[in-house]
CSV table of C-alpha atoms in Angstrom, one decimal:
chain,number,residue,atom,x,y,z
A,30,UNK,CA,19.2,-5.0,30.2
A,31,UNK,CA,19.2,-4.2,26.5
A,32,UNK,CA,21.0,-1.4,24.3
A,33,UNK,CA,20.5,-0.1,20.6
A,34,UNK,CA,24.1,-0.4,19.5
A,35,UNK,CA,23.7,-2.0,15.8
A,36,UNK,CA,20.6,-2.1,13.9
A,37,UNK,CA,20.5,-6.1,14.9
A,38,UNK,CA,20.7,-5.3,18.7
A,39,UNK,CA,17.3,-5.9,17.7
A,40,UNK,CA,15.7,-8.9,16.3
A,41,UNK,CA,13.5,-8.5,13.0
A,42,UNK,CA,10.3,-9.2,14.7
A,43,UNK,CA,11.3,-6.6,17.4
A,44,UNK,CA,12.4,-4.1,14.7
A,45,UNK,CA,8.9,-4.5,12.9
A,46,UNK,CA,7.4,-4.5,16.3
A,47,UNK,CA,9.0,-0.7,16.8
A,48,UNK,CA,7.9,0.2,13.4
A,49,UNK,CA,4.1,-0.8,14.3
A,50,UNK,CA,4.3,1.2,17.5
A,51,UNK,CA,6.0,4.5,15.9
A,52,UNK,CA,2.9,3.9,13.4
A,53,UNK,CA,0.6,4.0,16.1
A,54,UNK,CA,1.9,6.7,17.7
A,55,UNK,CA,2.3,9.1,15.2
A,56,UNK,CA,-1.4,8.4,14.5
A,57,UNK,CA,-2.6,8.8,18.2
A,58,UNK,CA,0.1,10.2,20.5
A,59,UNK,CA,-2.6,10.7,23.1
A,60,UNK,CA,-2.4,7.8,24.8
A,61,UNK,CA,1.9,7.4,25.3
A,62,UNK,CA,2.0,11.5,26.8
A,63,UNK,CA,2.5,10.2,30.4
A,64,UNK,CA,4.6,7.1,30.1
A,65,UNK,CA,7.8,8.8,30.6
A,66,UNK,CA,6.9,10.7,33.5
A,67,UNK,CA,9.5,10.7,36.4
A,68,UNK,CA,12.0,9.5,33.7
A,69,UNK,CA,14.9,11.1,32.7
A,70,UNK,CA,17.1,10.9,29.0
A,71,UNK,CA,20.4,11.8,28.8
A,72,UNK,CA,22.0,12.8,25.7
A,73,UNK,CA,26.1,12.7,25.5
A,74,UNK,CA,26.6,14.0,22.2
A,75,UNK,CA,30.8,14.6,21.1
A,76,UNK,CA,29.8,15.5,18.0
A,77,UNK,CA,27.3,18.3,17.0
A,78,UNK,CA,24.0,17.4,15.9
A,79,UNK,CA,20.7,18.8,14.9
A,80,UNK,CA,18.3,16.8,14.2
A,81,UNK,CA,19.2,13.6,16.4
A,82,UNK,CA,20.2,15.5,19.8
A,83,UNK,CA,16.7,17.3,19.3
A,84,UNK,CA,14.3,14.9,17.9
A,85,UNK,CA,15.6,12.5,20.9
A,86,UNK,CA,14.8,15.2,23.6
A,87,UNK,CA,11.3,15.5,21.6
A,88,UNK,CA,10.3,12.2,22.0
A,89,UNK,CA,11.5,11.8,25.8
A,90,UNK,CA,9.8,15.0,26.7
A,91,UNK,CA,6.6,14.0,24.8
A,92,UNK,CA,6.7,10.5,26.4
A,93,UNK,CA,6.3,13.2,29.7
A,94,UNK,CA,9.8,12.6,30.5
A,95,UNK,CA,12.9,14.8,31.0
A,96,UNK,CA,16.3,15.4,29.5
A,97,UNK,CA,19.9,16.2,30.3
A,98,UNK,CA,23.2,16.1,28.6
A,99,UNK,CA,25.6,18.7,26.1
A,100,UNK,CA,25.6,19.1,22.9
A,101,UNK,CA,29.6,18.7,22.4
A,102,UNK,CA,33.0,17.4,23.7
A,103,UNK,CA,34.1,20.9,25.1
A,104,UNK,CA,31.3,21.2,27.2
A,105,UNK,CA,31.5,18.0,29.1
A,106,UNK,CA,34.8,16.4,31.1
A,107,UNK,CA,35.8,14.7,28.0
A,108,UNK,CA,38.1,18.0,27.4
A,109,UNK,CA,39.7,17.0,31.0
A,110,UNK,CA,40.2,13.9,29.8
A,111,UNK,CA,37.3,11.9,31.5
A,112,UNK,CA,37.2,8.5,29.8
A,113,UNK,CA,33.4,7.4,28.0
A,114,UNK,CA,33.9,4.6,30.5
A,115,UNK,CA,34.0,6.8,33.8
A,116,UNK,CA,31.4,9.6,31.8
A,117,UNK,CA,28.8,6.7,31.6
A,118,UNK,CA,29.0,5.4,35.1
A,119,UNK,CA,28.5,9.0,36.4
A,120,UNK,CA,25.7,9.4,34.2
A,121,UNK,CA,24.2,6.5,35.1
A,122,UNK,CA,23.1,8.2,38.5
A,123,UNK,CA,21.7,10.9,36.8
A,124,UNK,CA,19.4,9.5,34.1
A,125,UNK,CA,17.2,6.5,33.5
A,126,UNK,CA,18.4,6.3,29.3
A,127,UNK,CA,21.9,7.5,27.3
A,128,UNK,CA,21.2,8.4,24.3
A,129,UNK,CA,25.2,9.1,22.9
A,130,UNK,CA,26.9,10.5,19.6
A,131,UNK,CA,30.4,10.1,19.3
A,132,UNK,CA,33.3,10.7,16.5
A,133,UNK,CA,35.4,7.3,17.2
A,134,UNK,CA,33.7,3.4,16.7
A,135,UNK,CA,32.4,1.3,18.9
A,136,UNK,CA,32.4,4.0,21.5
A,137,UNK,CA,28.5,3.7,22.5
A,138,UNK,CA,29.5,-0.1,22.9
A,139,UNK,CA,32.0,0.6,25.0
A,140,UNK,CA,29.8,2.6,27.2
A,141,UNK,CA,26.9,0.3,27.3
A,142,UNK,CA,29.2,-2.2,29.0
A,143,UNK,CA,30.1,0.4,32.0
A,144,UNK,CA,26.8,2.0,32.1
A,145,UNK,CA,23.8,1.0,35.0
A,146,UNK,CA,20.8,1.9,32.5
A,147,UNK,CA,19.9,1.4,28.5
A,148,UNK,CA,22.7,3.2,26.1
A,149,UNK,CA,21.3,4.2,22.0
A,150,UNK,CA,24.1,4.8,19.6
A,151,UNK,CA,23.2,7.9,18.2
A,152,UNK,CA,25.7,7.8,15.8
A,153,UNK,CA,29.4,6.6,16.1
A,154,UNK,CA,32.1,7.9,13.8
A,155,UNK,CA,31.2,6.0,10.4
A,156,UNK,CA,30.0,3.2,11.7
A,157,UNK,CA,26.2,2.9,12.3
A,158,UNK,CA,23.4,4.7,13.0
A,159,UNK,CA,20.6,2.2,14.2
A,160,UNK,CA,17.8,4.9,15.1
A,161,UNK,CA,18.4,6.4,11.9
A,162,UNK,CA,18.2,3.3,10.5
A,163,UNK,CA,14.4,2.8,11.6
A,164,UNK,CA,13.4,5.6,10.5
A,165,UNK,CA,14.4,5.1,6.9
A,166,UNK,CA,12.6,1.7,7.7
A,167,UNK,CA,9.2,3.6,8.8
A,168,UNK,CA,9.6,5.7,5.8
A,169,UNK,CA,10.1,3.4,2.9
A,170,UNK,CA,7.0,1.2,4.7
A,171,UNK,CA,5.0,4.5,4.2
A,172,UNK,CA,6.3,5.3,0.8
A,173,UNK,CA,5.9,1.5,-1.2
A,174,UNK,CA,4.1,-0.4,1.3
A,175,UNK,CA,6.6,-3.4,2.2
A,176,UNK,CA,10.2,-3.6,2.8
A,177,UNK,CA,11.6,-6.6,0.5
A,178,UNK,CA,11.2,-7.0,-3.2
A,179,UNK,CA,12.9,-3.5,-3.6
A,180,UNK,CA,16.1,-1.9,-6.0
A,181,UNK,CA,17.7,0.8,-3.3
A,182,UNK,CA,19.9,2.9,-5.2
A,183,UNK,CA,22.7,4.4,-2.3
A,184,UNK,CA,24.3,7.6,-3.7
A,185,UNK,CA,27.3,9.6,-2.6
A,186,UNK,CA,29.8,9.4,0.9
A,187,UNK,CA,29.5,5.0,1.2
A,188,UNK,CA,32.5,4.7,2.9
A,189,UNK,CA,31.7,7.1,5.7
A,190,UNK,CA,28.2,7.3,5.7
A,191,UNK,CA,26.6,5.7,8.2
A,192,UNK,CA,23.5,5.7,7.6
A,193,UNK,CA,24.4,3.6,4.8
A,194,UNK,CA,25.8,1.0,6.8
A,195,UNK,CA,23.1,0.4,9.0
A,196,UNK,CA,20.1,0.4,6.5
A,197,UNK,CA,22.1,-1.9,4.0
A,198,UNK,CA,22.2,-4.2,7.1
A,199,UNK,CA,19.0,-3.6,8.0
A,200,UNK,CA,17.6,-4.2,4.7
A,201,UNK,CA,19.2,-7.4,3.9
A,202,UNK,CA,17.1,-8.9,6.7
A,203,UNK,CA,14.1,-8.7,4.1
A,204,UNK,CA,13.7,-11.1,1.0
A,205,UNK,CA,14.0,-10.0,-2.9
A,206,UNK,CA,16.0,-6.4,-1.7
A,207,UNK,CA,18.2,-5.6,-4.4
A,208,UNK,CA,21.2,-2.8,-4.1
A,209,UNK,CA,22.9,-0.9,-6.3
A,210,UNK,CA,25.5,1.8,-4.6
A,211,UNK,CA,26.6,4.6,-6.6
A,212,UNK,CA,30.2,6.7,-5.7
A,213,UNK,CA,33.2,7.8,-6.7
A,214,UNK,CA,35.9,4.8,-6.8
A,215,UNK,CA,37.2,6.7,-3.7
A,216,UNK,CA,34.4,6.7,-1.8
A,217,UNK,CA,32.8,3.3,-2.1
A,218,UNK,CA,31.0,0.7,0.7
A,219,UNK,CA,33.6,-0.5,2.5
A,220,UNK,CA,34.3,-4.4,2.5
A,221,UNK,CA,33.4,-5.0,5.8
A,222,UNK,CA,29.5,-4.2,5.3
A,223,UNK,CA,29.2,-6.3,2.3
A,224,UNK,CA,31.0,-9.1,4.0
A,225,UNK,CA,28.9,-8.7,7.2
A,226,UNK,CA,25.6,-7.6,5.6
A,227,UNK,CA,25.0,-8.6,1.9
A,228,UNK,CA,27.1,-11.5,1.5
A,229,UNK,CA,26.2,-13.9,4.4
A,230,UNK,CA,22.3,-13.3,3.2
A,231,UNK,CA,23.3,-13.8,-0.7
A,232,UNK,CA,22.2,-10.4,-1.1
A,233,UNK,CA,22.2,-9.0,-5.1
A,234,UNK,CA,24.1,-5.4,-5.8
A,235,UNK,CA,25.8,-3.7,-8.2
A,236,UNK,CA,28.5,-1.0,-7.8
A,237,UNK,CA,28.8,2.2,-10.3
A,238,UNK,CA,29.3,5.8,-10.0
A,239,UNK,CA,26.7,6.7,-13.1
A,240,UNK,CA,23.4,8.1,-10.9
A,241,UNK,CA,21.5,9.3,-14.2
A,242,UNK,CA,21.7,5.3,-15.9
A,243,UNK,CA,20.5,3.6,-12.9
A,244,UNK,CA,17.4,5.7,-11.4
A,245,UNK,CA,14.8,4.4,-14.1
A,246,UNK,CA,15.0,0.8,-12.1
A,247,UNK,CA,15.6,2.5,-8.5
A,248,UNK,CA,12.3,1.9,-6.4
A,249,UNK,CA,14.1,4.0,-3.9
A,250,UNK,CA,16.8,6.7,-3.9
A,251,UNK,CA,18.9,7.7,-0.4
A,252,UNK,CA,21.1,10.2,-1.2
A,253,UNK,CA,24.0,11.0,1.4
A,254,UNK,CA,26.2,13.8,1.4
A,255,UNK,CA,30.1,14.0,1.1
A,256,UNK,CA,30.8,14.1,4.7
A,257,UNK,CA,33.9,17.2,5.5
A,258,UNK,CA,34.3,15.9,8.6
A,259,UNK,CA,35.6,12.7,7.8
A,260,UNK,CA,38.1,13.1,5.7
A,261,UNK,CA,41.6,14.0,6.6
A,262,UNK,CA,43.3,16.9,3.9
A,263,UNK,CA,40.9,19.5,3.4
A,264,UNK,CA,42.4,19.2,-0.9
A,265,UNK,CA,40.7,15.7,-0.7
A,266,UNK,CA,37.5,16.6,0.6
A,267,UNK,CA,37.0,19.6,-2.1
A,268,UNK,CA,37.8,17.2,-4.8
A,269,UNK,CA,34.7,15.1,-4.5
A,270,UNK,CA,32.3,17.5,-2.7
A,271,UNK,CA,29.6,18.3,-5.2
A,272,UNK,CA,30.0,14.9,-7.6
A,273,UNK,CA,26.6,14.0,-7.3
A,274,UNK,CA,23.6,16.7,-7.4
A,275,UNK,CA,20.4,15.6,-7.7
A,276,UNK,CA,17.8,18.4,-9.1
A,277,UNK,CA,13.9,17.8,-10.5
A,278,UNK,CA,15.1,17.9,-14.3
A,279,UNK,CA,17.4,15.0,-13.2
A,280,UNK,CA,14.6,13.1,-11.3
A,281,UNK,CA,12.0,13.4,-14.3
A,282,UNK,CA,14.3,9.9,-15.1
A,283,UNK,CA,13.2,8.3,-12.2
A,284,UNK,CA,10.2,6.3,-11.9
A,285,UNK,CA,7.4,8.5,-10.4
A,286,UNK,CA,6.5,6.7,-7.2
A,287,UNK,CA,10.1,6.7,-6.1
A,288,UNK,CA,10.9,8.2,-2.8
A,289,UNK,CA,14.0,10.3,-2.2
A,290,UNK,CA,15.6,9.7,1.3
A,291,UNK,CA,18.4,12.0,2.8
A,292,UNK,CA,19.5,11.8,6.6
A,293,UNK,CA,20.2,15.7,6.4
A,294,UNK,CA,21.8,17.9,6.4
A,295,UNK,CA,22.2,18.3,2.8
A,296,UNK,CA,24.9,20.6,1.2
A,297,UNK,CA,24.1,20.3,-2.6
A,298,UNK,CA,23.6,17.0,-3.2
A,299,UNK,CA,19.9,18.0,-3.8
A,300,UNK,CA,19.0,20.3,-5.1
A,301,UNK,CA,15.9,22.8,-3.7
A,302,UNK,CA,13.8,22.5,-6.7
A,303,UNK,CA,13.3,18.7,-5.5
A,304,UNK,CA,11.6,19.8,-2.2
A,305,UNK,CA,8.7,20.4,-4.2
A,306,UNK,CA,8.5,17.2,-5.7
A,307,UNK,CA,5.8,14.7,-4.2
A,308,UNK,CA,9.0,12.1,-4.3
A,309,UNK,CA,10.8,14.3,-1.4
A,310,UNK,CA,11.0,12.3,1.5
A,311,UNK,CA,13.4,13.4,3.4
A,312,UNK,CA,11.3,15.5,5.9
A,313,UNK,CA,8.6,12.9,6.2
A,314,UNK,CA,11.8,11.4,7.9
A,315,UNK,CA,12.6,14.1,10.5
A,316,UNK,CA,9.0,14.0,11.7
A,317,UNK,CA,8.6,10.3,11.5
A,318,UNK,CA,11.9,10.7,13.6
A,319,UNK,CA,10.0,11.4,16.9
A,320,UNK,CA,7.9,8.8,17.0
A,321,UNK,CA,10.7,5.9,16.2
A,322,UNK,CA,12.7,7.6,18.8
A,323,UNK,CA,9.8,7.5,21.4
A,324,UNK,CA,9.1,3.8,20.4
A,325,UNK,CA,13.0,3.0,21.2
A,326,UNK,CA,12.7,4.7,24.4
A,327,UNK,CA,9.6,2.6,25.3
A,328,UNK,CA,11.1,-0.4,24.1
A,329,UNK,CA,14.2,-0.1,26.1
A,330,UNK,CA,12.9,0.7,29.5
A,331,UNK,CA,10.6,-2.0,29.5
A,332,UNK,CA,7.5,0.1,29.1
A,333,UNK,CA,4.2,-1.5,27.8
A,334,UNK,CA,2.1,0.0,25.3
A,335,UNK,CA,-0.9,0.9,27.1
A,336,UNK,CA,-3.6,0.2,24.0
A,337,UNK,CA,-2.2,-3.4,23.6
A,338,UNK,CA,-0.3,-4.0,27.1
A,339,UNK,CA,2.2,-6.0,25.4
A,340,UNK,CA,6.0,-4.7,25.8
A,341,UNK,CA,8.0,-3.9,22.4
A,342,UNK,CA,10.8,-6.5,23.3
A,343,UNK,CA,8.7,-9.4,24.3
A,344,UNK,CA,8.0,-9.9,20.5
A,345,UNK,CA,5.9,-8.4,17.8
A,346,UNK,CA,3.0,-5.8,18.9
């Protein structure tokens, strides 16, 4: 039995494999409406969310499945004191899939190795974000094309964004990336993803906190938001929230074929003049996050596509 835990709980061709099918499905969902039916998804989500918790309960229910779960720690056992361990093993009877979001690392990898059925990390304190992760993938292969040969400039929260985390790893998988990640001194990469990610794959980046001087050579911007949540005195968090806004006079320095990319929610890290801006990418992302998340779902149950009959994890479609 596999689980999405990391974004290389997947192997590249597997991860170009999902990619391919999100691609088809987005294009025709006609054919994947009934594949789901009889299953069910549950999502455990600890922390709030938007976007994921919904998006993954999109793409269950239009795979014909069904979904279960709660949308925070209070409403579930956890505020007895139920452990993820014993949560996951109940759960397991009840669903076919756990999709979970939780504020403390490693927890979905902890839960994977108690539960009966497939477990996605939907997010895990500032770890990783794997479905995320994919569907910056999907979008940047819309946007320019290819995945390698490509400056990604990173801008804002680095140490507890996610996001960040995962497509930096994710990314050094392809040849000729190039990465320059651009913070406050206090909120840079941490040292574990460049010596888990960038260094073992000889991987070129740069680290500065000047956005304006390096978007003329970006091929790609993601753009992250200081994170409140994360950070422990309140005095901190107002220091550096608002130290990087991006708005459309600011992006006439950028190259013109260079998508923005933002996991949302944004505060004011960008501004709303941008949304205009043919560059915006960032809710080609939500709606590309359906069909990555129905692909995943596929993949992990074992479910062939029924145009090519070939099964997601056996190796590319």
């Amino acid at each position: 039995m596999r689980h999405f835990i990391e974004p290389n709980s997947f192997s590249l061709n597997e991860q170009l494999a999902l990619l391919d099918l999100a691609d088809r499905m987005e294009k025709d969902p006609a054919p994947y409406a009934h594949l789901c039916d009889g299953r069910i998804l549950a999502t455990l989500f600890y922390e709030p969310s938007t976007r994921t918790r919904l998006s993954f309960e999109s793409a269950m229910l239009r795979l014909g499945g069904k979904t279960l779960g709660f949308a925070g720690a209070q409403l579930s056992s956890a505020s007895k004191g139920e452990t993820v361990e014993d949560t996951v093993r109940v759960v397991s009877n009840y669903a076919d899939i756990i999709a979970m979001r939780h504020p403390k690392e490693g927890a979905p990898l902890r839960a994977s190795m108690y539960a009966r059925v497939p477990v996605i990390n939907a997010g895990d304190g500032g770890h990783a974000h794997p479905s995320q992760t994919m569907i910056d993938l999907m979008t940047i292969r819309q946007r320019k094309g290819r995945l390698d040969h490509l400056t990604i400039g990173f801008c804002g929260d680095l140490k507890f964004g996610r996001t960040v985390h995962s497509l930096t790893a994710a990314l050094s998988q392809f040849e000729g990336n190039r990465f320059v990640f651009i913070s406050p001194e206090d909120l840079r990469l941490p040292r574990y993803v460049k010596t888990e990610s960038l260094e073992p794959t000889h991987q070129v980046y740069k680290e500065t906190d000047d956005l304006e001087t390096e978007l003329p050579g970006l091929d790609v911007l993601y753009m992250t938001r200081i994170q409140q949540e994360r950070f422990f005195s309140e005095e901190e968090y107002l220091r550096l929230k608002g130290c990087y806004q991006l708005d459309e006079a600011m992006l006439k320095l950028a190259p013109p074929d260079m998508p923005v990319l933002h996991p949302l929610p944004r505060i004011d890290e960008i501004k709303l003049d941008v949304d205009n801006d043919p560059r915006a990418a960032y809710f080609d992302q939500v709606h590309n996050g359906v069909y990555i998340r129905m692909a995943i779902i596929l993949a992990l149950l074992g479910i062939p596509n029924p145009v090519t009959g070939k099964i997601v994890l056996n190796g590319k479609e």
